[in-house]
Amino acid sequence: ACDDYQPVSRDQAGTVRLQELAGACKALGIRRWEALGYPDGRLAHSNRRSLEAELVKWIRTLRPQVVVTCYPEGEAGHPDHDTVARVTTKAYLGAGHARRFPEHLREGLTPWQPLKLYYAIPPDPELASKIRTKRPFTVVDTSAYIEAKLRAMRCHASQKECSETFAAAVYSNPHSTESFHLAHSRLPCVE
């Protein structure tokens, strides 16, 4: 079951968290997802150029209109999340340029520039209040998805404390919303 908590050693964390991710995706009805094989908890020490190349390749393959990543300024103090945010931002900015990773072009891919990049804002009022920008926030009503979100979070049993914090934030959010900061846009902003 998704919510059977078991302590996990650092060596087991990557394997266990992949299994938990598979369970969470199943709970959400997500049929296609991909893990890139980087070590859990050590992404900040990985080759960032290789990670960027993989992300650019995914952008060029999937051709999304919008890319969403973590907020890059210390989300919960997690170095993996910070690294993903920074490298994803760089991949978003470079995916539309043929000079970035030209080996992709030899593989049959073409440059692709998504229209927008959003940073997901954690449900932490203190962090949200520190974000000073002229770019707008997008607020999404997620009330129809609360139970699905909680089912998916319970699948991350090795991170029980995080799951409980998330559940408390979900239940304490009277409007059941999530916020996203528009970090970059290829479209004109209406203010």
PDB file of C-alpha atoms in Angstrom:
ATOM      1  CA  ALA A   1       0.000   0.000   0.000  1.00  0.00           C
ATOM      2  CA  CYS A   2       1.122   3.521  -0.627  1.00  0.00           C
ATOM      3  CA  ASP A   3       1.081   4.699   2.980  1.00  0.00           C
ATOM      4  CA  ASP A   4       3.078   1.911   4.674  1.00  0.00           C
ATOM      5  CA  TYR A   5       5.974   3.859   6.225  1.00  0.00           C
ATOM      6  CA  GLN A   6       9.324   2.122   6.233  1.00  0.00           C
ATOM      7  CA  PRO A   7      12.600   3.832   7.189  1.00  0.00           C
ATOM      8  CA  VAL A   8      15.001   3.872   4.246  1.00  0.00           C
ATOM      9  CA  SER A   9      18.800   3.955   4.210  1.00  0.00           C
ATOM     10  CA  ARG A  10      20.584   6.492   2.016  1.00  0.00           C
ATOM     11  CA  ASP A  11      21.717   3.648  -0.290  1.00  0.00           C
ATOM     12  CA  GLN A  12      18.120   2.454  -0.742  1.00  0.00           C
ATOM     13  CA  ALA A  13      16.554   5.913  -1.101  1.00  0.00           C
ATOM     14  CA  GLY A  14      16.836   6.202  -4.888  1.00  0.00           C
ATOM     15  CA  THR A  15      15.280   2.805  -5.585  1.00  0.00           C
ATOM     16  CA  VAL A  16      12.533   3.253  -2.998  1.00  0.00           C
ATOM     17  CA  ARG A  17      11.668   6.750  -4.196  1.00  0.00           C
ATOM     18  CA  LEU A  18      11.377   5.533  -7.793  1.00  0.00           C
ATOM     19  CA  GLN A  19       8.884   2.918  -6.593  1.00  0.00           C
ATOM     20  CA  GLU A  20       7.027   5.592  -4.646  1.00  0.00           C
ATOM     21  CA  LEU A  21       6.958   7.853  -7.703  1.00  0.00           C
ATOM     22  CA  ALA A  22       5.520   4.995  -9.773  1.00  0.00           C
ATOM     23  CA  GLY A  23       2.784   4.550  -7.135  1.00  0.00           C
ATOM     24  CA  ALA A  24       2.036   8.276  -7.039  1.00  0.00           C
ATOM     25  CA  CYS A  25       1.823   8.458 -10.837  1.00  0.00           C
ATOM     26  CA  LYS A  26      -0.556   5.494 -10.834  1.00  0.00           C
ATOM     27  CA  ALA A  27      -2.684   7.193  -8.147  1.00  0.00           C
ATOM     28  CA  LEU A  28      -2.892  10.286 -10.369  1.00  0.00           C
ATOM     29  CA  GLY A  29      -3.582   8.355 -13.577  1.00  0.00           C
ATOM     30  CA  ILE A  30      -0.254   9.359 -15.137  1.00  0.00           C
ATOM     31  CA  ARG A  31       0.746   6.700 -17.644  1.00  0.00           C
ATOM     32  CA  ARG A  32       4.021   8.132 -18.938  1.00  0.00           C
ATOM     33  CA  TRP A  33       6.820   9.425 -16.780  1.00  0.00           C
ATOM     34  CA  GLU A  34      10.583   9.235 -16.936  1.00  0.00           C
ATOM     35  CA  ALA A  35      13.365   9.159 -14.357  1.00  0.00           C
ATOM     36  CA  LEU A  36      16.749  10.275 -15.646  1.00  0.00           C
ATOM     37  CA  GLY A  37      18.802   8.064 -13.326  1.00  0.00           C
ATOM     38  CA  TYR A  38      20.617  10.697 -11.292  1.00  0.00           C
ATOM     39  CA  PRO A  39      21.476   9.794  -7.686  1.00  0.00           C
ATOM     40  CA  ASP A  40      18.910  10.838  -5.090  1.00  0.00           C
ATOM     41  CA  GLY A  41      20.187  13.585  -2.817  1.00  0.00           C
ATOM     42  CA  ARG A  42      23.335  14.170  -4.881  1.00  0.00           C
ATOM     43  CA  LEU A  43      22.032  15.950  -7.969  1.00  0.00           C
ATOM     44  CA  ALA A  44      23.850  19.158  -7.032  1.00  0.00           C
ATOM     45  CA  HIS A  45      27.134  17.254  -7.498  1.00  0.00           C
ATOM     46  CA  SER A  46      26.175  15.747 -10.867  1.00  0.00           C
ATOM     47  CA  ASN A  47      27.288  16.959 -14.279  1.00  0.00           C
ATOM     48  CA  ARG A  48      24.901  19.871 -14.901  1.00  0.00           C
ATOM     49  CA  ARG A  49      25.719  20.086 -18.596  1.00  0.00           C
ATOM     50  CA  SER A  50      24.644  16.446 -19.051  1.00  0.00           C
ATOM     51  CA  LEU A  51      21.444  17.099 -17.119  1.00  0.00           C
ATOM     52  CA  GLU A  52      20.756  20.210 -19.193  1.00  0.00           C
ATOM     53  CA  ALA A  53      21.347  18.248 -22.417  1.00  0.00           C
ATOM     54  CA  GLU A  54      18.817  15.613 -21.305  1.00  0.00           C
ATOM     55  CA  LEU A  55      16.241  18.260 -20.405  1.00  0.00           C
ATOM     56  CA  VAL A  56      16.749  20.117 -23.683  1.00  0.00           C
ATOM     57  CA  LYS A  57      16.298  16.808 -25.503  1.00  0.00           C
ATOM     58  CA  TRP A  58      13.010  16.207 -23.664  1.00  0.00           C
ATOM     59  CA  ILE A  59      11.801  19.713 -24.502  1.00  0.00           C
ATOM     60  CA  ARG A  60      12.693  19.213 -28.165  1.00  0.00           C
ATOM     61  CA  THR A  61      11.025  15.794 -28.174  1.00  0.00           C
ATOM     62  CA  LEU A  62       7.811  16.672 -26.322  1.00  0.00           C
ATOM     63  CA  ARG A  63       7.556  20.265 -27.643  1.00  0.00           C
ATOM     64  CA  PRO A  64       5.602  21.675 -24.687  1.00  0.00           C
ATOM     65  CA  GLN A  65       4.041  25.135 -24.694  1.00  0.00           C
ATOM     66  CA  VAL A  66       4.751  25.537 -20.964  1.00  0.00           C
ATOM     67  CA  VAL A  67       7.513  24.266 -18.672  1.00  0.00           C
ATOM     68  CA  VAL A  68       6.989  24.150 -14.894  1.00  0.00           C
ATOM     69  CA  THR A  69       9.772  23.596 -12.380  1.00  0.00           C
ATOM     70  CA  CYS A  70      10.570  24.245  -8.718  1.00  0.00           C
ATOM     71  CA  TYR A  71      11.149  27.761  -7.466  1.00  0.00           C
ATOM     72  CA  PRO A  72      14.957  28.157  -7.707  1.00  0.00           C
ATOM     73  CA  GLU A  73      15.623  30.104  -4.539  1.00  0.00           C
ATOM     74  CA  GLY A  74      15.858  27.502  -1.827  1.00  0.00           C
ATOM     75  CA  GLU A  75      12.580  25.575  -1.925  1.00  0.00           C
ATOM     76  CA  ALA A  76      12.597  23.854   1.466  1.00  0.00           C
ATOM     77  CA  GLY A  77      16.396  24.081   1.385  1.00  0.00           C
ATOM     78  CA  HIS A  78      16.647  20.991  -0.827  1.00  0.00           C
ATOM     79  CA  PRO A  79      19.746  21.045  -3.079  1.00  0.00           C
ATOM     80  CA  ASP A  80      18.218  18.593  -5.609  1.00  0.00           C
ATOM     81  CA  HIS A  81      15.188  20.859  -6.077  1.00  0.00           C
ATOM     82  CA  ASP A  82      17.389  23.946  -6.429  1.00  0.00           C
ATOM     83  CA  THR A  83      19.566  22.190  -9.010  1.00  0.00           C
ATOM     84  CA  VAL A  84      16.551  20.992 -11.011  1.00  0.00           C
ATOM     85  CA  ALA A  85      15.113  24.516 -11.028  1.00  0.00           C
ATOM     86  CA  ARG A  86      18.317  26.158 -12.216  1.00  0.00           C
ATOM     87  CA  VAL A  87      19.128  23.555 -14.870  1.00  0.00           C
ATOM     88  CA  THR A  88      15.528  23.449 -16.113  1.00  0.00           C
ATOM     89  CA  THR A  89      15.588  27.238 -16.461  1.00  0.00           C
ATOM     90  CA  LYS A  90      18.774  27.001 -18.499  1.00  0.00           C
ATOM     91  CA  ALA A  91      17.276  24.199 -20.639  1.00  0.00           C
ATOM     92  CA  TYR A  92      14.123  26.262 -21.248  1.00  0.00           C
ATOM     93  CA  LEU A  93      16.230  29.227 -22.370  1.00  0.00           C
ATOM     94  CA  GLY A  94      18.474  27.117 -24.627  1.00  0.00           C
ATOM     95  CA  ALA A  95      16.101  24.580 -26.204  1.00  0.00           C
ATOM     96  CA  GLY A  96      15.125  26.948 -29.007  1.00  0.00           C
ATOM     97  CA  HIS A  97      18.701  27.621 -30.117  1.00  0.00           C
ATOM     98  CA  ALA A  98      20.289  25.308 -32.693  1.00  0.00           C
ATOM     99  CA  ARG A  99      23.759  25.950 -31.244  1.00  0.00           C
ATOM    100  CA  ARG A 100      22.779  24.397 -27.916  1.00  0.00           C
ATOM    101  CA  PHE A 101      23.383  20.664 -28.138  1.00  0.00           C
ATOM    102  CA  PRO A 102      23.639  20.394 -31.943  1.00  0.00           C
ATOM    103  CA  GLU A 103      23.974  16.617 -31.571  1.00  0.00           C
ATOM    104  CA  HIS A 104      20.196  16.609 -31.066  1.00  0.00           C
ATOM    105  CA  LEU A 105      19.762  17.973 -34.577  1.00  0.00           C
ATOM    106  CA  ARG A 106      21.839  15.120 -35.971  1.00  0.00           C
ATOM    107  CA  GLU A 107      19.420  12.790 -34.150  1.00  0.00           C
ATOM    108  CA  GLY A 108      16.499  14.349 -36.046  1.00  0.00           C
ATOM    109  CA  LEU A 109      15.275  16.766 -33.378  1.00  0.00           C
ATOM    110  CA  THR A 110      14.775  20.451 -34.086  1.00  0.00           C
ATOM    111  CA  PRO A 111      15.064  23.425 -31.752  1.00  0.00           C
ATOM    112  CA  TRP A 112      11.891  24.155 -29.805  1.00  0.00           C
ATOM    113  CA  GLN A 113      11.126  27.153 -27.645  1.00  0.00           C
ATOM    114  CA  PRO A 114       8.289  26.748 -25.138  1.00  0.00           C
ATOM    115  CA  LEU A 115       6.195  29.871 -24.682  1.00  0.00           C
ATOM    116  CA  LYS A 116       6.342  30.105 -20.895  1.00  0.00           C
ATOM    117  CA  LEU A 117       8.377  28.983 -17.882  1.00  0.00           C
ATOM    118  CA  TYR A 118       6.685  28.860 -14.483  1.00  0.00           C
ATOM    119  CA  TYR A 119       8.132  28.278 -11.032  1.00  0.00           C
ATOM    120  CA  ALA A 120       5.839  26.388  -8.682  1.00  0.00           C
ATOM    121  CA  ILE A 121       5.509  28.281  -5.421  1.00  0.00           C
ATOM    122  CA  PRO A 122       5.330  25.996  -2.376  1.00  0.00           C
ATOM    123  CA  PRO A 123       2.358  26.648  -0.091  1.00  0.00           C
ATOM    124  CA  ASP A 124       4.609  28.650   2.215  1.00  0.00           C
ATOM    125  CA  PRO A 125       3.412  32.240   2.753  1.00  0.00           C
ATOM    126  CA  GLU A 126       6.861  33.302   3.989  1.00  0.00           C
ATOM    127  CA  LEU A 127       8.577  32.233   0.755  1.00  0.00           C
ATOM    128  CA  ALA A 128       5.803  33.688  -1.414  1.00  0.00           C
ATOM    129  CA  SER A 129       6.114  37.041   0.367  1.00  0.00           C
ATOM    130  CA  LYS A 130       9.846  37.224  -0.454  1.00  0.00           C
ATOM    131  CA  ILE A 131       9.284  36.974  -4.204  1.00  0.00           C
ATOM    132  CA  ARG A 132       9.514  40.455  -5.603  1.00  0.00           C
ATOM    133  CA  THR A 133       8.768  40.599  -9.279  1.00  0.00           C
ATOM    134  CA  LYS A 134       6.812  42.518 -11.864  1.00  0.00           C
ATOM    135  CA  ARG A 135       5.848  39.213 -13.463  1.00  0.00           C
ATOM    136  CA  PRO A 136       2.416  37.924 -12.506  1.00  0.00           C
ATOM    137  CA  PHE A 137       1.505  34.928 -10.416  1.00  0.00           C
ATOM    138  CA  THR A 138      -0.956  32.411 -11.777  1.00  0.00           C
ATOM    139  CA  VAL A 139      -3.276  30.965  -9.172  1.00  0.00           C
ATOM    140  CA  VAL A 140      -4.964  27.664 -10.015  1.00  0.00           C
ATOM    141  CA  ASP A 141      -8.049  26.330  -8.253  1.00  0.00           C
ATOM    142  CA  THR A 142      -7.119  22.781  -7.227  1.00  0.00           C
ATOM    143  CA  SER A 143     -10.125  21.996  -5.035  1.00  0.00           C
ATOM    144  CA  ALA A 144     -11.324  19.221  -7.366  1.00  0.00           C
ATOM    145  CA  TYR A 145      -7.973  17.440  -6.972  1.00  0.00           C
ATOM    146  CA  ILE A 146      -7.367  17.524  -3.208  1.00  0.00           C
ATOM    147  CA  GLU A 147      -8.071  13.840  -2.589  1.00  0.00           C
ATOM    148  CA  ALA A 148      -6.009  12.757  -5.621  1.00  0.00           C
ATOM    149  CA  LYS A 149      -3.082  14.909  -4.434  1.00  0.00           C
ATOM    150  CA  LEU A 150      -3.285  13.403  -0.965  1.00  0.00           C
ATOM    151  CA  ARG A 151      -3.433   9.831  -2.357  1.00  0.00           C
ATOM    152  CA  ALA A 152      -0.337  10.554  -4.427  1.00  0.00           C
ATOM    153  CA  MET A 153       1.515  12.089  -1.464  1.00  0.00           C
ATOM    154  CA  ARG A 154       0.755   9.037   0.690  1.00  0.00           C
ATOM    155  CA  CYS A 155       2.677   6.982  -1.865  1.00  0.00           C
ATOM    156  CA  HIS A 156       5.857   8.750  -0.745  1.00  0.00           C
ATOM    157  CA  ALA A 157       5.981   6.777   2.510  1.00  0.00           C
ATOM    158  CA  SER A 158       9.767   7.155   2.920  1.00  0.00           C
ATOM    159  CA  GLN A 159       9.169  10.904   3.167  1.00  0.00           C
ATOM    160  CA  LYS A 160       6.385  10.675   5.722  1.00  0.00           C
ATOM    161  CA  GLU A 161       7.272  13.958   7.432  1.00  0.00           C
ATOM    162  CA  CYS A 162       7.115  15.825   4.100  1.00  0.00           C
ATOM    163  CA  SER A 163       3.831  14.086   3.249  1.00  0.00           C
ATOM    164  CA  GLU A 164       2.312  15.096   6.573  1.00  0.00           C
ATOM    165  CA  THR A 165       3.500  18.702   6.127  1.00  0.00           C
ATOM    166  CA  PHE A 166       2.033  18.741   2.621  1.00  0.00           C
ATOM    167  CA  ALA A 167      -1.280  17.289   3.853  1.00  0.00           C
ATOM    168  CA  ALA A 168      -1.467  19.932   6.577  1.00  0.00           C
ATOM    169  CA  ALA A 169      -0.819  22.662   3.979  1.00  0.00           C
ATOM    170  CA  VAL A 170      -3.528  21.245   1.694  1.00  0.00           C
ATOM    171  CA  TYR A 171      -6.098  21.151   4.482  1.00  0.00           C
ATOM    172  CA  SER A 172      -5.155  24.596   5.810  1.00  0.00           C
ATOM    173  CA  ASN A 173      -5.490  26.236   2.371  1.00  0.00           C
ATOM    174  CA  PRO A 174      -9.053  27.575   2.550  1.00  0.00           C
ATOM    175  CA  HIS A 175      -9.194  28.289  -1.184  1.00  0.00           C
ATOM    176  CA  SER A 176      -7.510  25.075  -2.410  1.00  0.00           C
ATOM    177  CA  THR A 177      -5.202  26.896  -4.766  1.00  0.00           C
ATOM    178  CA  GLU A 178      -1.651  26.561  -6.027  1.00  0.00           C
ATOM    179  CA  SER A 179       0.480  29.473  -7.165  1.00  0.00           C
ATOM    180  CA  PHE A 180       2.946  29.673 -10.016  1.00  0.00           C
ATOM    181  CA  HIS A 181       5.366  32.493 -10.759  1.00  0.00           C
ATOM    182  CA  LEU A 182       5.726  33.365 -14.435  1.00  0.00           C
ATOM    183  CA  ALA A 183       9.519  33.400 -14.693  1.00  0.00           C
ATOM    184  CA  HIS A 184       9.858  33.800 -18.473  1.00  0.00           C
ATOM    185  CA  SER A 185       7.427  34.362 -21.299  1.00  0.00           C
ATOM    186  CA  ARG A 186       7.770  34.568 -25.062  1.00  0.00           C
ATOM    187  CA  LEU A 187       4.337  36.180 -25.121  1.00  0.00           C
ATOM    188  CA  PRO A 188       3.603  39.786 -24.159  1.00  0.00           C
ATOM    189  CA  CYS A 189       2.440  40.103 -20.554  1.00  0.00           C
ATOM    190  CA  VAL A 190      -0.789  41.925 -19.851  1.00  0.00           C
ATOM    191  CA  GLU A 191      -0.581  43.832 -16.591  1.00  0.00           C
TER     192      GLU A 191
END
